[in-house]
Tab-separated table of C-alpha atoms and ligand atoms in Angstrom:
chain	number	residue	atom	x	y	z
A	2	MET	CA	46.046	131.936	115.113
A	3	VAL	CA	48.094	130.584	117.040
A	4	GLY	CA	48.233	132.079	120.098
A	5	GLY	CA	50.958	132.583	123.045
A	6	SER	CA	51.756	128.962	123.326
A	7	VAL	CA	53.486	127.976	120.874
A	8	THR	CA	54.983	131.671	119.537
A	9	ARG	CA	56.555	131.756	122.723
A	10	SER	CA	58.751	128.496	122.518
A	11	VAL	CA	59.610	130.371	119.518
A	12	LEU	CA	63.715	131.925	119.297
A	13	GLY	CA	63.780	135.234	116.968
A	14	ILE	CA	66.165	135.996	114.753
A	15	VAL	CA	66.194	138.708	113.016
A	16	LEU	CA	69.044	139.326	110.381
A	17	ALA	CA	70.219	142.618	110.901
A	18	GLY	CA	74.011	143.279	109.549
A	19	GLY	CA	72.917	144.869	106.415
A	20	GLU	CA	75.155	147.567	104.987
A	21	GLY	CA	72.228	149.097	102.823
A	22	LYS	CA	74.952	150.229	99.779
A	23	ARG	CA	71.107	151.778	97.654
A	24	LEU	CA	70.451	154.021	100.487
A	25	MET	CA	73.666	155.466	100.404
A	26	PRO	CA	74.473	157.781	102.094
A	27	LEU	CA	71.847	157.497	104.221
A	28	THR	CA	73.955	154.366	105.382
A	29	ALA	CA	77.225	156.491	105.616
A	30	ASP	CA	76.998	155.959	109.511
A	31	ARG	CA	74.227	153.594	110.172
A	32	ALA	CA	73.907	149.742	109.271
A	33	LYS	CA	69.956	149.554	107.129
A	34	PRO	CA	68.013	148.182	109.812
A	35	ALA	CA	68.770	151.640	112.492
A	36	VAL	CA	67.936	153.852	108.676
A	37	PRO	CA	65.588	156.264	110.405
A	38	PHE	CA	61.297	155.868	109.038
A	39	GLY	CA	58.237	157.900	108.707
A	40	GLY	CA	59.060	159.707	111.669
A	41	PRO	CA	60.626	158.135	114.817
A	42	TYR	CA	61.276	155.223	113.751
A	43	ARG	CA	63.840	153.161	112.477
A	44	LEU	CA	63.123	150.451	109.810
A	45	ILE	CA	64.442	147.125	112.074
A	46	ASP	CA	60.932	148.811	114.936
A	47	PHE	CA	58.389	147.013	111.863
A	48	VAL	CA	59.816	143.500	112.032
A	49	LEU	CA	60.420	143.124	115.866
A	50	SER	CA	57.068	145.334	116.396
A	51	ASN	CA	55.422	142.508	114.224
A	52	LEU	CA	57.184	139.859	116.198
A	53	VAL	CA	56.193	141.048	119.605
A	54	ASN	CA	53.245	141.215	119.079
A	55	ALA	CA	52.378	138.057	118.469
A	56	ASP	CA	54.457	137.018	121.276
A	57	ILE	CA	57.101	136.451	120.126
A	58	ARG	CA	59.821	137.620	122.952
A	59	LYS	CA	63.165	135.607	123.127
A	60	ILE	CA	64.796	137.268	120.171
A	61	CYS	CA	68.171	137.754	119.106
A	62	VAL	CA	69.464	140.780	116.755
A	63	LEU	CA	72.371	140.126	114.724
A	64	THR	CA	74.351	143.176	113.933
A	65	GLN	CA	78.189	143.885	112.097
A	66	TYR	CA	78.080	146.934	110.355
A	67	LYS	CA	77.837	150.088	111.558
A	68	SER	CA	76.084	148.415	114.443
A	69	HIS	CA	76.546	151.352	117.429
A	70	SER	CA	73.598	153.291	116.030
A	71	LEU	CA	71.517	150.072	116.221
A	72	ASP	CA	72.880	148.594	118.582
A	73	ARG	CA	71.757	152.124	120.800
A	74	HIS	CA	68.234	151.904	119.312
A	75	VAL	CA	67.634	148.099	120.288
A	76	THR	CA	68.665	148.134	123.481
A	77	THR	CA	67.306	151.570	124.876
A	78	THR	CA	63.580	151.466	122.406
A	79	TRP	CA	63.439	146.812	123.405
A	80	ARG	CA	64.185	146.856	126.932
A	81	MET	CA	61.376	143.416	127.889
A	82	SER	CA	61.137	142.881	131.118
A	83	THR	CA	62.938	140.187	131.972
A	84	LEU	CA	61.309	138.561	134.850
A	85	LEU	CA	59.640	135.993	132.235
A	86	GLY	CA	62.826	135.540	130.310
A	87	ASN	CA	61.945	137.835	127.477
A	88	TYR	CA	64.638	139.384	125.407
A	89	VAL	CA	65.302	141.334	122.599
A	90	THR	CA	69.193	142.299	122.511
A	91	PRO	CA	71.617	142.428	119.983
A	92	VAL	CA	73.914	140.280	119.345
A	93	PRO	CA	77.456	141.971	117.121
A	94	ALA	CA	79.890	140.121	114.962
A	95	GLN	CA	81.974	137.826	117.893
A	96	GLN	CA	84.482	136.561	115.910
A	97	ARG	CA	84.080	133.209	117.993
A	98	LEU	CA	84.819	130.993	115.029
A	99	GLY	CA	88.481	132.745	114.529
A	100	PRO	CA	89.387	136.023	114.090
A	101	ARG	CA	87.182	136.994	110.562
A	102	TRP	CA	84.112	138.767	110.353
A	103	TYR	CA	80.943	137.207	108.799
A	104	THR	CA	80.875	136.398	105.070
A	105	GLY	CA	77.277	136.311	104.661
A	106	SER	CA	73.984	135.850	106.831
A	107	ALA	CA	74.385	131.953	107.262
A	108	ASP	CA	77.554	132.126	108.410
A	109	ALA	CA	76.164	135.072	111.023
A	110	ILE	CA	73.391	132.672	112.166
A	111	TYR	CA	76.665	129.593	112.316
A	112	GLN	CA	78.558	132.259	113.816
A	113	SER	CA	75.930	132.153	117.006
A	114	LEU	CA	74.587	129.328	117.545
A	115	ASN	CA	75.465	129.510	121.529
A	116	LEU	CA	72.392	132.120	121.625
A	117	VAL	CA	69.749	128.184	120.103
A	118	TYR	CA	72.074	126.162	122.004
A	119	ASP	CA	70.783	128.496	125.183
A	120	GLU	CA	67.281	128.270	124.384
A	121	ASP	CA	66.447	125.477	122.840
A	122	PRO	CA	63.661	126.703	121.132
A	123	GLU	CA	61.742	123.919	119.027
A	124	TYR	CA	61.095	126.288	116.089
A	125	ILE	CA	63.455	129.307	114.978
A	126	ALA	CA	61.990	132.736	112.910
A	127	VAL	CA	64.623	134.434	111.106
A	128	PHE	CA	63.427	137.357	110.415
A	129	GLY	CA	64.752	140.533	107.502
A	130	ALA	CA	64.590	144.001	108.842
A	131	ASP	CA	64.930	146.104	106.542
A	132	HIS	CA	60.884	146.258	105.733
A	133	VAL	CA	58.523	148.076	106.077
A	134	TYR	CA	55.078	145.970	106.863
A	135	ARG	CA	52.626	144.454	109.190
A	136	MET	CA	52.587	140.541	110.148
A	137	ASP	CA	51.364	138.276	112.753
A	138	PRO	CA	53.847	136.243	112.857
A	139	ALA	CA	51.831	133.570	114.703
A	140	GLN	CA	50.014	132.861	111.311
A	141	MET	CA	53.020	131.869	109.365
A	142	ILE	CA	54.881	129.508	112.137
A	143	GLU	CA	50.945	127.678	112.591
A	144	GLN	CA	51.350	126.623	108.993
A	145	HIS	CA	54.699	125.230	109.643
A	146	VAL	CA	54.306	123.526	112.352
A	147	PHE	CA	50.980	121.663	110.479
A	148	SER	CA	52.819	121.291	107.988
A	149	GLY	CA	56.403	119.855	108.888
A	150	ALA	CA	58.430	121.160	106.293
A	151	GLY	CA	62.104	122.202	106.994
A	152	VAL	CA	61.718	125.471	106.644
A	153	THR	CA	58.983	127.867	105.311
A	154	VAL	CA	59.776	131.166	103.218
A	155	ALA	CA	57.195	133.933	103.229
A	156	GLY	CA	56.067	134.752	99.761
A	157	ILE	CA	54.517	137.536	98.229
A	158	ARG	CA	53.414	138.709	94.419
A	159	VAL	CA	55.334	141.261	93.582
A	160	PRO	CA	55.727	142.859	89.791
A	161	ARG	CA	58.461	140.047	87.724
A	162	ARG	CA	61.254	143.201	86.688
A	163	GLU	CA	61.382	144.031	90.038
A	164	ALA	CA	62.059	140.182	91.457
A	165	THR	CA	65.547	139.992	90.454
A	166	GLU	CA	66.375	141.612	93.253
A	167	PHE	CA	64.515	138.782	95.017
A	168	GLY	CA	65.442	135.615	95.497
A	169	VAL	CA	61.653	133.474	93.542
A	170	ILE	CA	59.783	130.737	94.513
A	171	GLU	CA	58.178	128.299	91.692
A	172	THR	CA	55.752	125.943	93.781
A	173	ALA	CA	54.826	122.190	93.158
A	174	ALA	CA	51.809	120.774	92.522
A	175	ASP	CA	49.818	121.415	95.462
A	176	GLY	CA	50.957	124.705	96.047
A	177	ARG	CA	53.075	125.069	99.270
A	178	THR	CA	56.298	122.938	98.143
A	179	ILE	CA	58.463	124.792	96.580
A	180	ALA	CA	60.172	122.487	93.525
A	181	GLN	CA	62.824	125.738	91.963
A	182	PHE	CA	64.243	128.276	94.715
A	183	LEU	CA	66.100	130.957	92.150
A	184	GLU	CA	67.795	134.147	94.231
A	185	LYS	CA	68.570	136.893	92.582
A	186	PRO	CA	67.225	135.854	89.315
A	187	ALA	CA	68.630	137.947	85.996
A	188	ASP	CA	64.983	137.241	83.351
A	189	PRO	CA	62.531	136.398	86.462
A	190	PRO	CA	59.927	133.257	86.194
A	191	GLY	CA	56.457	134.455	86.427
A	192	VAL	CA	53.652	132.875	88.227
A	193	PRO	CA	51.714	130.685	86.300
A	194	ASP	CA	48.565	132.628	85.982
A	195	ASP	CA	50.703	135.553	85.353
A	196	PRO	CA	53.034	136.047	83.191
A	197	GLU	CA	54.357	139.051	84.092
A	198	VAL	CA	53.986	138.245	88.033
A	199	ALA	CA	57.140	136.615	90.271
A	200	TYR	CA	56.501	134.564	92.975
A	201	ALA	CA	59.007	136.480	95.941
A	202	SER	CA	60.619	135.314	98.771
A	203	MET	CA	60.361	138.118	102.389
A	204	GLY	CA	63.022	137.050	103.570
A	205	ASN	CA	61.205	136.030	106.267
A	206	TYR	CA	62.181	131.854	107.008
A	207	VAL	CA	60.406	129.504	109.977
A	208	PHE	CA	62.649	126.388	110.676
A	209	THR	CA	62.620	123.591	112.234
A	210	THR	CA	65.288	123.274	114.894
A	211	LYS	CA	66.665	120.914	113.849
A	212	THR	CA	66.893	121.603	110.094
A	213	LEU	CA	68.897	124.316	110.467
A	214	LEU	CA	71.086	123.282	112.459
A	215	GLU	CA	72.103	120.531	109.846
A	216	ALA	CA	71.672	123.216	107.143
A	217	LEU	CA	74.400	125.227	108.749
A	218	ARG	CA	76.522	122.755	109.803
A	219	LEU	CA	76.635	121.606	106.285
A	220	ASP	CA	77.512	124.569	104.576
A	221	ALA	CA	80.098	126.237	106.391
A	222	GLU	CA	81.748	122.689	106.101
A	223	ASP	CA	81.287	123.868	101.261
A	224	PRO	CA	84.472	125.741	100.992
A	225	ALA	CA	82.351	126.864	97.679
A	226	SER	CA	79.291	128.055	99.615
A	227	ALA	CA	78.669	132.144	100.376
A	228	HIS	CA	77.250	131.110	103.440
A	229	ASP	CA	73.818	132.997	102.693
A	230	MET	CA	70.746	132.759	103.536
A	231	GLY	CA	69.208	132.627	100.259
A	232	GLY	CA	70.947	131.408	98.303
A	233	ASN	CA	72.712	129.042	99.573
A	234	ILE	CA	70.648	127.356	102.553
A	235	ILE	CA	66.761	128.011	101.766
A	236	PRO	CA	67.700	126.506	97.508
A	237	THR	CA	69.684	123.907	99.678
A	238	LEU	CA	66.572	122.826	101.298
A	239	VAL	CA	64.122	123.392	98.832
A	240	GLY	CA	67.129	120.822	96.895
A	241	LYS	CA	66.310	118.429	99.229
A	242	GLY	CA	62.367	119.072	99.069
A	243	GLU	CA	62.313	120.312	103.003
A	244	ALA	CA	61.403	123.435	101.805
A	245	ALA	CA	57.201	125.058	101.402
A	246	VAL	CA	55.585	128.916	100.808
A	247	TYR	CA	53.572	130.720	103.216
A	248	ASP	CA	51.703	133.128	101.623
A	249	PHE	CA	51.780	136.311	102.986
A	250	SER	CA	48.066	136.896	101.196
A	251	ASP	CA	46.836	134.753	103.650
A	252	ASN	CA	48.141	136.471	105.993
A	253	GLU	CA	45.689	138.296	108.136
A	254	VAL	CA	46.526	141.546	110.588
A	255	PRO	CA	44.201	142.362	113.596
A	256	GLY	CA	42.594	146.484	112.388
A	257	GLN	CA	43.557	146.056	109.435
A	258	THR	CA	41.525	146.428	106.209
A	259	GLU	CA	41.255	145.448	102.652
A	260	ARG	CA	43.507	148.717	101.689
A	261	ASP	CA	46.732	148.256	103.688
A	262	ARG	CA	46.356	143.975	103.748
A	263	GLY	CA	49.431	142.490	102.054
A	264	TYR	CA	51.801	146.174	101.929
A	265	TRP	CA	55.010	145.235	101.820
A	266	ARG	CA	57.855	147.926	100.323
A	267	ASP	CA	61.625	146.749	100.549
A	268	VAL	CA	63.043	150.066	100.485
A	269	GLY	CA	66.317	149.528	99.798
A	270	THR	CA	66.930	151.474	97.818
A	271	LEU	CA	66.629	155.963	97.439
A	272	ASP	CA	63.827	156.073	95.355
A	273	SER	CA	61.288	153.289	97.201
A	274	TYR	CA	62.568	154.521	100.655
A	275	TYR	CA	61.251	157.916	99.632
A	276	GLU	CA	58.006	156.830	97.558
A	277	ALA	CA	57.349	154.806	101.164
A	278	HIS	CA	57.739	157.902	103.369
A	279	ARG	CA	55.125	159.991	100.184
A	280	ASP	CA	52.813	157.223	100.522
A	281	LEU	CA	52.176	158.451	104.445
A	282	ALA	CA	51.898	161.752	103.841
A	283	SER	CA	49.422	160.762	101.868
A	284	VAL	CA	45.451	161.525	102.617
A	285	HIS	CA	44.550	158.023	102.562
A	286	PRO	CA	48.156	156.343	102.936
A	287	VAL	CA	48.199	152.408	101.774
A	288	PHE	CA	50.495	152.159	105.640
A	289	ASN	CA	48.493	152.694	108.999
A	290	LEU	CA	50.718	153.781	110.774
A	291	TYR	CA	47.640	154.993	112.814
A	292	ASN	CA	46.480	151.188	113.192
A	293	ARG	CA	46.640	150.563	117.483
A	294	ALA	CA	45.726	147.281	117.205
A	295	TRP	CA	48.868	145.700	116.281
A	296	PRO	CA	50.833	148.590	116.971
A	297	ILE	CA	54.458	149.701	115.201
A	298	LEU	CA	56.302	150.287	117.924
A	299	THR	CA	59.512	152.284	118.791
A	300	SER	CA	60.267	154.914	121.880
A	301	MET	CA	59.506	158.558	121.244
A	302	PRO	CA	62.072	161.360	122.343
A	303	GLN	CA	61.820	162.986	125.300
A	304	LEU	CA	60.753	166.302	123.579
A	305	PRO	CA	58.761	169.083	123.797
A	306	PRO	CA	55.021	169.004	121.334
A	307	ALA	CA	55.416	169.847	117.213
A	308	LYS	CA	54.109	174.312	117.721
A	309	PHE	CA	53.232	175.703	114.466
A	310	ALA	CA	53.514	179.723	115.137
A	311	LEU	CA	53.060	182.826	113.111
A	312	THR	CA	52.603	181.398	109.611
A	313	GLY	CA	53.341	177.904	110.143
A	314	ARG	CA	51.677	175.293	108.375
A	315	ALA	CA	51.350	171.401	106.981
A	316	ILE	CA	49.481	170.169	104.931
A	317	GLU	CA	49.215	166.544	104.313
A	318	SER	CA	52.758	165.910	105.385
A	319	ILE	CA	53.662	163.863	109.616
A	320	ILE	CA	55.369	166.548	112.362
A	321	SER	CA	56.476	164.597	115.246
A	322	ALA	CA	57.043	165.763	118.424
A	323	GLY	CA	59.812	168.966	118.961
A	324	CYS	CA	59.569	170.719	116.198
A	325	ILE	CA	58.982	173.852	115.216
A	326	VAL	CA	57.300	175.057	111.718
A	327	THR	CA	57.461	178.727	111.310
A	328	GLY	CA	57.207	178.899	106.792
A	329	GLU	CA	55.244	176.188	105.525
A	330	VAL	CA	55.236	172.276	104.335
A	331	ARG	CA	53.735	170.070	102.285
A	332	ASP	CA	53.657	166.207	101.083
A	333	SER	CA	56.638	166.301	103.430
A	334	VAL	CA	57.778	163.418	106.299
A	335	LEU	CA	59.716	165.286	108.905
A	336	SER	CA	61.132	163.448	112.079
A	337	PRO	CA	62.075	164.632	115.867
A	338	GLY	CA	63.673	166.945	116.177
A	339	VAL	CA	63.553	170.007	112.527
A	340	LEU	CA	63.029	173.928	112.841
A	341	VAL	CA	61.397	175.315	109.804
A	342	ALA	CA	62.289	178.875	109.933
A	343	GLY	CA	59.801	181.484	109.010
A	344	LYS	CA	58.669	182.254	105.422
A	345	ALA	CA	60.705	178.684	103.960
A	346	GLN	CA	59.142	176.320	101.626
A	347	VAL	CA	59.042	172.123	102.072
A	348	SER	CA	57.583	170.090	99.933
A	349	GLU	CA	57.267	166.439	99.116
A	350	SER	CA	60.265	166.143	101.105
A	351	VAL	CA	61.687	163.562	103.841
A	352	LEU	CA	63.645	165.600	106.354
A	353	LEU	CA	65.222	164.003	109.624
A	354	ASN	CA	66.508	164.406	112.644
A	355	GLY	CA	67.877	168.083	113.893
A	356	VAL	CA	67.373	169.252	110.504
A	357	THR	CA	66.923	173.389	110.124
A	358	ILE	CA	65.672	174.684	107.378
A	359	GLY	CA	66.564	178.068	107.352
A	360	GLU	CA	64.161	181.388	106.798
A	361	GLY	CA	62.972	181.897	103.048
A	362	ALA	CA	64.959	178.463	101.848
A	363	ILE	CA	63.341	176.222	99.072
A	364	VAL	CA	63.268	172.526	100.061
A	365	ARG	CA	61.325	170.061	97.375
A	366	ARG	CA	61.425	166.611	96.248
A	367	ALA	CA	64.240	166.190	99.217
A	368	ILE	CA	66.009	163.059	101.862
A	369	LEU	CA	67.930	165.702	103.950
A	370	ASP	CA	69.592	163.444	107.151
A	371	LYS	CA	70.119	164.352	110.642
A	372	ASN	CA	71.547	167.762	111.156
A	373	VAL	CA	72.012	169.226	107.899
A	374	VAL	CA	71.485	172.409	107.595
A	375	VAL	CA	70.127	174.531	105.139
A	376	PRO	CA	71.106	178.507	105.613
A	377	PRO	CA	68.509	181.393	104.813
A	378	GLY	CA	67.732	181.786	100.784
A	379	ALA	CA	69.333	178.380	100.219
A	380	ARG	CA	68.324	176.048	96.787
A	381	ILE	CA	67.654	172.598	96.872
A	382	GLY	CA	65.962	170.666	94.472
A	383	VAL	CA	65.316	174.071	92.270
A	384	ASP	CA	68.018	173.818	89.777
A	385	GLU	CA	68.622	169.684	88.923
A	386	GLU	CA	71.550	170.613	87.679
A	387	PHE	CA	73.089	172.763	90.382
A	388	ASP	CA	72.248	169.616	92.404
A	389	ARG	CA	73.104	166.601	90.116
A	390	HIS	CA	76.783	169.291	90.671
A	391	HIS	CA	76.767	169.280	93.735
A	392	TYR	CA	74.763	166.417	95.709
A	393	ARG	CA	73.423	162.978	96.024
A	394	VAL	CA	70.791	163.006	93.319
A	395	SER	CA	68.333	159.838	93.317
A	396	ASP	CA	67.475	158.083	89.663
A	397	SER	CA	63.754	159.450	89.941
A	398	GLY	CA	65.353	162.989	90.785
A	399	VAL	CA	64.556	163.150	94.425
A	400	VAL	CA	68.378	165.104	95.506
A	401	VAL	CA	69.884	163.138	98.597
A	402	LEU	CA	71.443	164.937	101.586
A	403	GLY	CA	74.183	163.245	103.601
A	404	LYS	CA	74.141	163.199	107.598
A	405	GLY	CA	74.615	167.171	108.430
A	406	GLN	CA	76.059	167.630	104.469
A	407	PRO	CA	76.735	171.088	104.586
A	408	VAL	CA	74.494	172.619	101.696
A	409	VAL	CA	76.183	175.384	99.272
A	410	VAL	CA	74.660	178.880	98.897
A	411	PRO	CA	76.359	179.462	95.010
B	515	LIG	P1	69.212	140.286	100.722
B	515	LIG	O1	67.556	141.647	100.985
B	515	LIG	O2	69.658	141.092	99.097
B	515	LIG	O3	67.918	139.372	99.457
B	515	LIG	P2	70.305	140.226	101.624
B	515	LIG	O4	71.786	141.401	101.458
B	515	LIG	O5	71.688	139.331	103.046
B	515	LIG	O6	69.847	139.831	101.083
B	515	LIG	O7	70.194	140.511	103.612
B	515	LIG	C1	69.054	139.773	103.946
B	515	LIG	C2	68.733	140.470	105.988
B	515	LIG	O8	69.615	139.582	106.152
B	515	LIG	C3	68.301	141.956	105.433
B	515	LIG	O9	67.922	141.920	107.040
B	515	LIG	C4	70.218	142.390	106.012
B	515	LIG	O10	70.838	143.546	106.868
B	515	LIG	C5	70.554	141.336	106.770
B	515	LIG	N1	72.068	141.339	106.980
B	515	LIG	C6	72.923	140.698	105.856
B	515	LIG	N2	74.244	140.225	105.523
B	515	LIG	C7	74.242	140.192	107.014
B	515	LIG	C8	74.838	139.703	108.117
B	515	LIG	N3	76.610	139.380	107.479
B	515	LIG	N4	75.194	139.334	109.317
B	515	LIG	C9	73.708	139.760	109.620
B	515	LIG	N5	73.321	139.798	109.014
B	515	LIG	C10	73.201	139.946	107.547
B	515	LIG	C11	67.195	138.472	100.683
B	515	LIG	C12	66.796	137.381	100.624
B	515	LIG	C13	65.808	137.385	99.090
B	515	LIG	C14	64.878	138.168	99.905
B	515	LIG	C15	65.195	139.094	100.386
B	515	LIG	C16	63.835	139.659	100.505
B	515	LIG	O11	67.670	136.596	100.928
B	515	LIG	O12	66.141	136.042	98.806
B	515	LIG	O13	64.080	137.653	98.105
B	515	LIG	O14	65.797	139.510	101.747
B	515	LIG	O15	63.634	141.389	100.345
């Protein structure tokens, strides 16, 4: 462990402007990092918890797309004591360099460089905001400082067929220097000891400040660049021999077991979002929300405890505060303030804040966004053809209703 002294000289920049098109309709009104996850959390709580637990307490959250809900969440939940100069602050696109939005994630940082000049840090941790994982960034920073690289990219082994969505890393003979970086390749290369596994970038980078400033300056002058971190900045630094990889499998977080070590999920699609919830609700989840040694932090709403009335019961489920269950809930995750009326059956589902399930209704294999009201007796996830006709259905058959979307009763 590095301890507080080095991580305190690190500025955290969290890239939180992603649109999350593949999570529609959950991202119709909110940026992807603001999408609720695991009951009371939002996706951004995972990266912010990791940074703050590692004592990185000067953090700028760069937002752009539909940022209201994200902004509100960050300002209300992540207030830091300013006595020690700590802050987690949302930074909306400010058009400092002209009347235009960010063209890409590198442009987002370039347009926000005043924050870097103000802080004058030695190192900058640029982390994505869309993933569910536990990580101690201090261990990655320690490697970065020790190696003298200009940038260190966090890498994880993933099934090769999934790597088309990621930056893929090939290392030099030393196993650390990145020899090649391919952003979202159609045919990802496998690692030398296993052709079916690729070494993917987690979208988390530690930069030496002067390397980042120089790379952004050159990138801004390049008319052919898309000004993207994974697409442009990292490949350019790899070309100059300045990039190294940090192997996520080396990361050790207090309280983790062999089982949940190395867990990292990109919940960028409806199916991956759904599957990560199914894991949480299972008897022995891989991702352990209850590890208090490295807590995942959020603000809990001021709501009364969950209540089970009459014959109400929940089996293998997560039930948040403010829920009242009179029916039956199985294998599901309920966000705060969900009501499940008598004789209703909810199974294998994710119900976000304030959803109401009417008496005798059946909800199976569904994701219902905030404030959806399922009328008494209605059915979701029972008649596939009906559902496909009226609602969004994911590739694997999960029915998804957007915020407040009316339920169709035949
Ligand atoms: P993607 O996630 O596809 O791949 P991107 O859409 O740029 O890349 O998102 C990266 C992060 O930046 C996300 O947290 C997103 O919210 C944020 N972001 C995107 N556009 C932004 C903008 N204009 N302003 C502010 N923030 C923005 C990236 C890397 C891959 C890597 C995967 C890992 O490019 O190499 O493998 O992350 O998931």
